[in-house]
mmCIF file of C-alpha atoms in Angstrom:
data_model
loop_
_atom_site.group_PDB
_atom_site.id
_atom_site.type_symbol
_atom_site.label_atom_id
_atom_site.label_comp_id
_atom_site.label_asym_id
_atom_site.label_seq_id
_atom_site.Cartn_x
_atom_site.Cartn_y
_atom_site.Cartn_z
ATOM 1 C CA GLU A 1 -22.726 74.551 68.151
ATOM 2 C CA PHE A 2 -20.124 71.642 68.589
ATOM 3 C CA SER A 3 -18.534 70.806 71.854
ATOM 4 C CA GLY A 4 -15.397 68.906 72.155
ATOM 5 C CA THR A 5 -11.521 69.066 72.135
ATOM 6 C CA THR A 6 -9.374 69.906 69.063
ATOM 7 C CA ILE A 7 -7.296 67.302 67.375
ATOM 8 C CA ASP A 8 -3.436 68.573 67.671
ATOM 9 C CA ASP A 9 -1.822 65.608 66.845
ATOM 10 C CA LEU A 10 -2.441 62.692 64.307
ATOM 11 C CA ALA A 11 -0.389 59.750 63.383
ATOM 12 C CA LEU A 12 -1.082 58.625 59.953
ATOM 13 C CA SER A 13 -0.087 54.901 58.872
ATOM 14 C CA LEU A 14 0.481 54.894 55.162
ATOM 15 C CA THR A 15 0.960 52.054 52.982
ATOM 16 C CA GLU A 16 2.792 51.993 49.500
ATOM 17 C CA GLY A 17 0.324 53.463 46.966
ATOM 18 C CA TRP A 18 -2.717 55.644 47.122
ATOM 19 C CA ASN A 19 -4.176 56.331 50.701
ATOM 20 C CA LEU A 20 -7.124 58.529 51.548
ATOM 21 C CA ILE A 21 -6.362 60.715 54.947
ATOM 22 C CA SER A 22 -7.559 63.490 56.523
ATOM 23 C CA GLY A 23 -5.700 66.160 58.927
ATOM 24 C CA ILE A 24 -6.055 67.926 62.318
ATOM 25 C CA SER A 25 -7.931 70.891 63.628
ATOM 26 C CA THR A 26 -5.513 73.443 62.093
ATOM 27 C CA PRO A 27 -4.044 73.531 58.440
ATOM 28 C CA VAL A 28 -0.961 71.523 57.882
ATOM 29 C CA ASP A 29 1.580 72.382 55.042
ATOM 30 C CA ALA A 30 1.533 69.616 52.698
ATOM 31 C CA ASP A 31 5.327 69.810 52.554
ATOM 32 C CA VAL A 32 5.283 68.323 56.104
ATOM 33 C CA LEU A 33 4.102 65.143 54.496
ATOM 34 C CA TYR A 34 6.656 65.390 51.252
ATOM 35 C CA ASN A 35 9.673 66.100 53.803
ATOM 36 C CA SER A 36 8.891 62.865 55.343
ATOM 37 C CA GLY A 37 10.473 61.000 52.554
ATOM 38 C CA LEU A 38 7.576 58.569 52.478
ATOM 39 C CA VAL A 39 5.283 60.699 50.060
ATOM 40 C CA VAL A 40 5.759 60.812 46.344
ATOM 41 C CA THR A 41 6.376 64.613 45.167
ATOM 42 C CA GLY A 42 3.249 65.933 43.840
ATOM 43 C CA GLY A 43 1.281 62.972 45.340
ATOM 44 C CA ILE A 44 -1.098 65.107 47.403
ATOM 45 C CA TYR A 45 -4.550 65.543 46.011
ATOM 46 C CA GLY A 46 -7.822 67.364 47.071
ATOM 47 C CA TYR A 47 -11.103 67.422 45.150
ATOM 48 C CA ASP A 48 -13.261 70.355 44.558
ATOM 49 C CA GLY A 49 -15.124 69.218 41.191
ATOM 50 C CA SER A 50 -11.743 67.974 39.748
ATOM 51 C CA TYR A 51 -8.507 66.719 41.389
ATOM 52 C CA PHE A 52 -5.891 69.501 42.162
ATOM 53 C CA ASN A 53 -2.479 69.237 43.910
ATOM 54 C CA ALA A 54 -3.279 70.152 47.419
ATOM 55 C CA GLU A 55 -0.754 72.612 49.165
ATOM 56 C CA THR A 56 -2.170 72.301 52.537
ATOM 57 C CA ILE A 57 -4.228 69.858 54.609
ATOM 58 C CA ASP A 58 -7.071 71.618 55.921
ATOM 59 C CA PRO A 59 -9.493 70.556 58.650
ATOM 60 C CA GLY A 60 -12.463 68.422 57.841
ATOM 61 C CA LYS A 61 -11.195 67.771 54.004
ATOM 62 C CA GLY A 62 -10.329 64.404 52.503
ATOM 63 C CA TYR A 63 -6.916 64.137 50.420
ATOM 64 C CA TRP A 64 -5.332 61.464 48.476
ATOM 65 C CA VAL A 65 -1.848 60.816 49.201
ATOM 66 C CA ARG A 66 0.526 58.453 47.175
ATOM 67 C CA ALA A 67 3.255 56.864 49.373
ATOM 68 C CA SER A 68 6.456 55.482 47.823
ATOM 69 C CA VAL A 69 7.084 53.022 50.779
ATOM 70 C CA ASP A 70 4.880 51.959 53.759
ATOM 71 C CA GLY A 71 5.584 54.185 56.941
ATOM 72 C CA ASN A 72 4.027 56.505 59.668
ATOM 73 C CA ILE A 73 3.655 60.220 59.805
ATOM 74 C CA THR A 74 2.810 62.573 62.545
ATOM 75 C CA LEU A 75 0.787 65.753 61.749
ATOM 76 C CA SER A 76 0.728 68.446 64.574
ATOM 77 C CA ASN A 77 -0.141 72.134 64.974
ATOM 78 C CA THR A 78 3.680 72.775 65.565
ATOM 79 C CA SER A 79 4.618 71.022 62.115
ATOM 80 C CA GLY A 80 7.373 72.819 60.154
ATOM 81 C CA THR A 81 6.818 74.337 56.759
ATOM 82 C CA ALA A 82 10.117 74.069 55.136
ATOM 83 C CA ARG A 83 9.969 73.921 51.395
ATOM 84 C CA ILE A 84 11.113 70.854 49.308
ATOM 85 C CA THR A 85 13.635 71.440 46.310
ATOM 86 C CA SER A 86 14.230 67.720 45.400
ATOM 87 C CA PHE A 87 11.797 67.618 42.161
ATOM 88 C CA ASN A 88 12.346 69.460 39.311
ATOM 89 C CA ASP A 89 9.111 70.088 37.186
ATOM 90 C CA ASP A 90 10.717 71.665 34.234
ATOM 91 C CA THR A 91 9.983 68.731 32.093
ATOM 92 C CA LEU A 92 6.198 70.022 31.706
ATOM 93 C CA GLY A 93 7.417 73.445 30.607
ATOM 94 C CA GLU A 94 8.412 71.502 27.271
ATOM 95 C CA ALA A 95 5.293 69.533 26.571
ATOM 96 C CA ASN A 96 2.343 70.086 24.619
ATOM 97 C CA THR A 97 -0.783 70.712 26.683
ATOM 98 C CA ALA A 98 -4.386 69.722 26.366
ATOM 99 C CA THR A 99 -6.677 71.275 29.272
ATOM 100 C CA PHE A 100 -10.547 69.782 29.287
ATOM 101 C CA THR A 101 -12.979 72.154 31.011
ATOM 102 C CA ASN A 102 -16.478 71.525 31.503
ATOM 103 C CA SER A 103 -19.494 74.104 31.568
ATOM 104 C CA LYS A 104 -19.168 74.203 35.262
ATOM 105 C CA GLY A 105 -15.552 75.398 35.082
ATOM 106 C CA HIS A 106 -14.053 72.190 36.346
ATOM 107 C CA SER A 107 -10.797 71.569 34.428
ATOM 108 C CA MET A 108 -7.855 69.120 34.237
ATOM 109 C CA ALA A 109 -4.642 69.567 32.228
ATOM 110 C CA LEU A 110 -3.120 66.708 30.398
ATOM 111 C CA TYR A 111 0.609 66.744 28.813
ATOM 112 C CA PHE A 112 1.931 64.994 25.894
ATOM 113 C CA GLY A 113 5.120 64.763 23.853
ATOM 114 C CA VAL A 114 7.651 64.483 26.655
ATOM 115 C CA SER A 115 9.585 61.460 28.140
ATOM 116 C CA VAL A 116 9.537 61.219 32.052
ATOM 117 C CA SER A 117 12.187 59.217 33.997
ATOM 118 C CA GLU A 118 10.876 56.262 36.015
ATOM 119 C CA GLU A 119 12.321 58.102 39.045
ATOM 120 C CA ASP A 120 9.955 60.931 38.546
ATOM 121 C CA ILE A 121 6.937 59.431 36.747
ATOM 122 C CA LEU A 122 5.008 58.724 39.987
ATOM 123 C CA SER A 123 4.731 62.428 40.526
ATOM 124 C CA TYR A 124 2.432 62.662 37.510
ATOM 125 C CA SER A 125 0.161 59.729 38.724
ATOM 126 C CA LEU A 126 -3.408 60.278 39.415
ATOM 127 C CA PRO A 127 -5.673 59.052 42.473
ATOM 128 C CA PRO A 128 -8.527 56.385 41.737
ATOM 129 C CA VAL A 129 -11.189 57.593 39.552
ATOM 130 C CA PRO A 130 -13.969 59.413 41.289
ATOM 131 C CA PRO A 131 -17.507 58.307 41.614
ATOM 132 C CA SER A 132 -19.737 58.203 38.368
ATOM 133 C CA GLY A 133 -21.159 61.566 37.756
ATOM 134 C CA ALA A 134 -17.781 63.480 39.163
ATOM 135 C CA PHE A 135 -15.699 65.348 36.539
ATOM 136 C CA ASP A 136 -12.289 63.549 35.724
ATOM 137 C CA VAL A 137 -9.801 63.409 32.873
ATOM 138 C CA ARG A 138 -6.755 61.331 32.425
ATOM 139 C CA TYR A 139 -4.908 58.988 30.182
ATOM 140 C CA SER A 140 -5.956 55.126 30.565
ATOM 141 C CA ASP A 141 -2.813 54.265 32.553
ATOM 142 C CA HIS A 142 -3.981 56.873 35.187
ATOM 143 C CA TYR A 143 -1.269 59.482 34.575
ATOM 144 C CA ARG A 144 -1.498 62.826 33.178
ATOM 145 C CA VAL A 145 1.426 62.840 30.786
ATOM 146 C CA THR A 146 2.425 60.750 28.158
ATOM 147 C CA ASP A 147 5.264 60.603 25.562
ATOM 148 C CA GLU A 148 3.805 59.875 21.891
ATOM 149 C CA THR A 149 0.257 58.671 22.189
ATOM 150 C CA GLY A 150 -2.176 57.477 24.827
ATOM 151 C CA THR A 151 -6.105 56.848 25.354
ATOM 152 C CA ILE A 152 -7.679 59.811 27.128
ATOM 153 C CA LEU A 153 -10.683 58.685 29.521
ATOM 154 C CA VAL A 154 -13.159 61.425 30.380
ATOM 155 C CA GLN A 155 -15.772 61.120 32.891
ATOM 156 C CA ASN A 156 -18.450 64.220 32.644
ATOM 157 C CA GLU A 157 -22.000 65.097 32.698
ATOM 158 C CA GLU A 158 -21.672 68.780 32.051
ATOM 159 C CA TYR A 159 -21.355 69.837 28.163
ATOM 160 C CA PRO A 160 -20.301 71.467 26.354
ATOM 161 C CA LEU A 161 -16.584 70.315 27.267
ATOM 162 C CA THR A 162 -13.841 72.347 25.838
ATOM 163 C CA VAL A 163 -10.281 71.319 24.938
ATOM 164 C CA ASP A 164 -7.657 74.275 25.015
ATOM 165 C CA TYR A 165 -4.703 72.907 23.614
ATOM 166 C CA GLU A 166 -0.927 74.489 22.692
ATOM 167 C CA ILE A 167 1.585 72.480 20.509
ATOM 168 C CA ARG A 168 5.021 73.487 21.584
ATOM 169 C CA GLN A 169 6.876 71.217 19.620
ATOM 170 C CA ASN A 170 7.533 70.622 15.901
ATOM 171 C CA LEU A 171 7.350 67.190 14.682
ATOM 172 C CA GLU A 172 9.355 65.434 11.999
ATOM 173 C CA GLU A 173 7.784 65.899 8.386
ATOM 174 C CA GLY A 174 4.839 63.661 7.833
ATOM 175 C CA TYR A 175 3.839 63.391 11.376
ATOM 176 C CA GLU A 176 1.130 65.161 13.060
ATOM 177 C CA TRP A 177 -0.382 65.644 16.703
ATOM 178 C CA VAL A 178 -3.854 64.380 16.345
ATOM 179 C CA LEU A 179 -7.075 64.236 18.695
ATOM 180 C CA ALA A 180 -9.037 61.109 17.663
ATOM 181 C CA ASN A 181 -12.578 60.181 18.711
ATOM 182 C CA ASP A 182 -12.148 56.319 18.658
ATOM 183 C CA ILE A 183 -16.139 55.870 18.814
ATOM 184 C CA THR A 184 -17.235 58.221 15.653
ATOM 185 C CA GLY A 185 -13.896 58.031 13.739
ATOM 186 C CA SER A 186 -13.430 62.013 13.772
ATOM 187 C CA GLU A 187 -9.941 63.222 14.088
ATOM 188 C CA VAL A 188 -8.737 66.892 14.744
ATOM 189 C CA VAL A 189 -5.035 67.760 13.608
ATOM 190 C CA LEU A 190 -3.488 69.790 16.557
ATOM 191 C CA THR A 191 -1.273 72.646 15.444
ATOM 192 C CA GLY A 192 -0.351 76.135 17.220
ATOM 193 C CA SER A 193 -3.225 77.012 19.945
ATOM 194 C CA ASN A 194 -6.727 76.403 19.602
ATOM 195 C CA THR A 195 -9.772 75.454 21.110
ATOM 196 C CA ILE A 196 -12.141 72.272 20.476
ATOM 197 C CA GLU A 197 -15.738 71.872 21.813
ATOM 198 C CA ILE A 198 -17.112 68.476 22.560
ATOM 199 C CA THR A 199 -20.949 68.478 22.830
ATOM 200 C CA ASP A 200 -21.769 64.836 23.462
ATOM 201 C CA ASN A 201 -21.111 62.307 26.342
ATOM 202 C CA THR A 202 -18.505 60.179 24.146
ATOM 203 C CA GLU A 203 -15.963 59.272 26.620
ATOM 204 C CA ARG A 204 -12.962 58.051 24.811
ATOM 205 C CA TYR A 205 -10.141 59.958 22.716
ATOM 206 C CA THR A 206 -6.758 59.380 21.794
#
């Protein structure tokens, strides 16, 4: 049994960049933070074995929040839940995808073949890499989207690791999408939709 009083209001002081926060004694809609104008759209992440975009700030949980500027936000059990409509995520609908999933079912999707404007690029950034041993997949610039090429960083201890990919774009003649292992030198040409199985702990692909 626990005794005490509930936390019904909480003032959060955010600095530009990534902040680690928690919430109050009741769930709060993540859009309360987005609607403040301080938090980058899509920039609230929880972790349950892999990073995911959080829709609520739940009691007792920790979250990474990316602020575009310094500022303060107050969470309360009377906070509104109005939905934001300023961010258009149609860009990813045109992107090629590669989803990495380990043997425990933790997964992360990466996108490639599309250009994202400077105005929206922070919405595709990822929080700091989790501690060693935790699952994580990202491009080396700590984003989850790239235009033509990128180095993929994989942190994983549960194999096999599968890569489910879907190529939605046709390239000019003479060009191909290739998943290359920089250490072994092996390459896989990506066409259509298929699955690749990675059976060892090699951590770098492009």
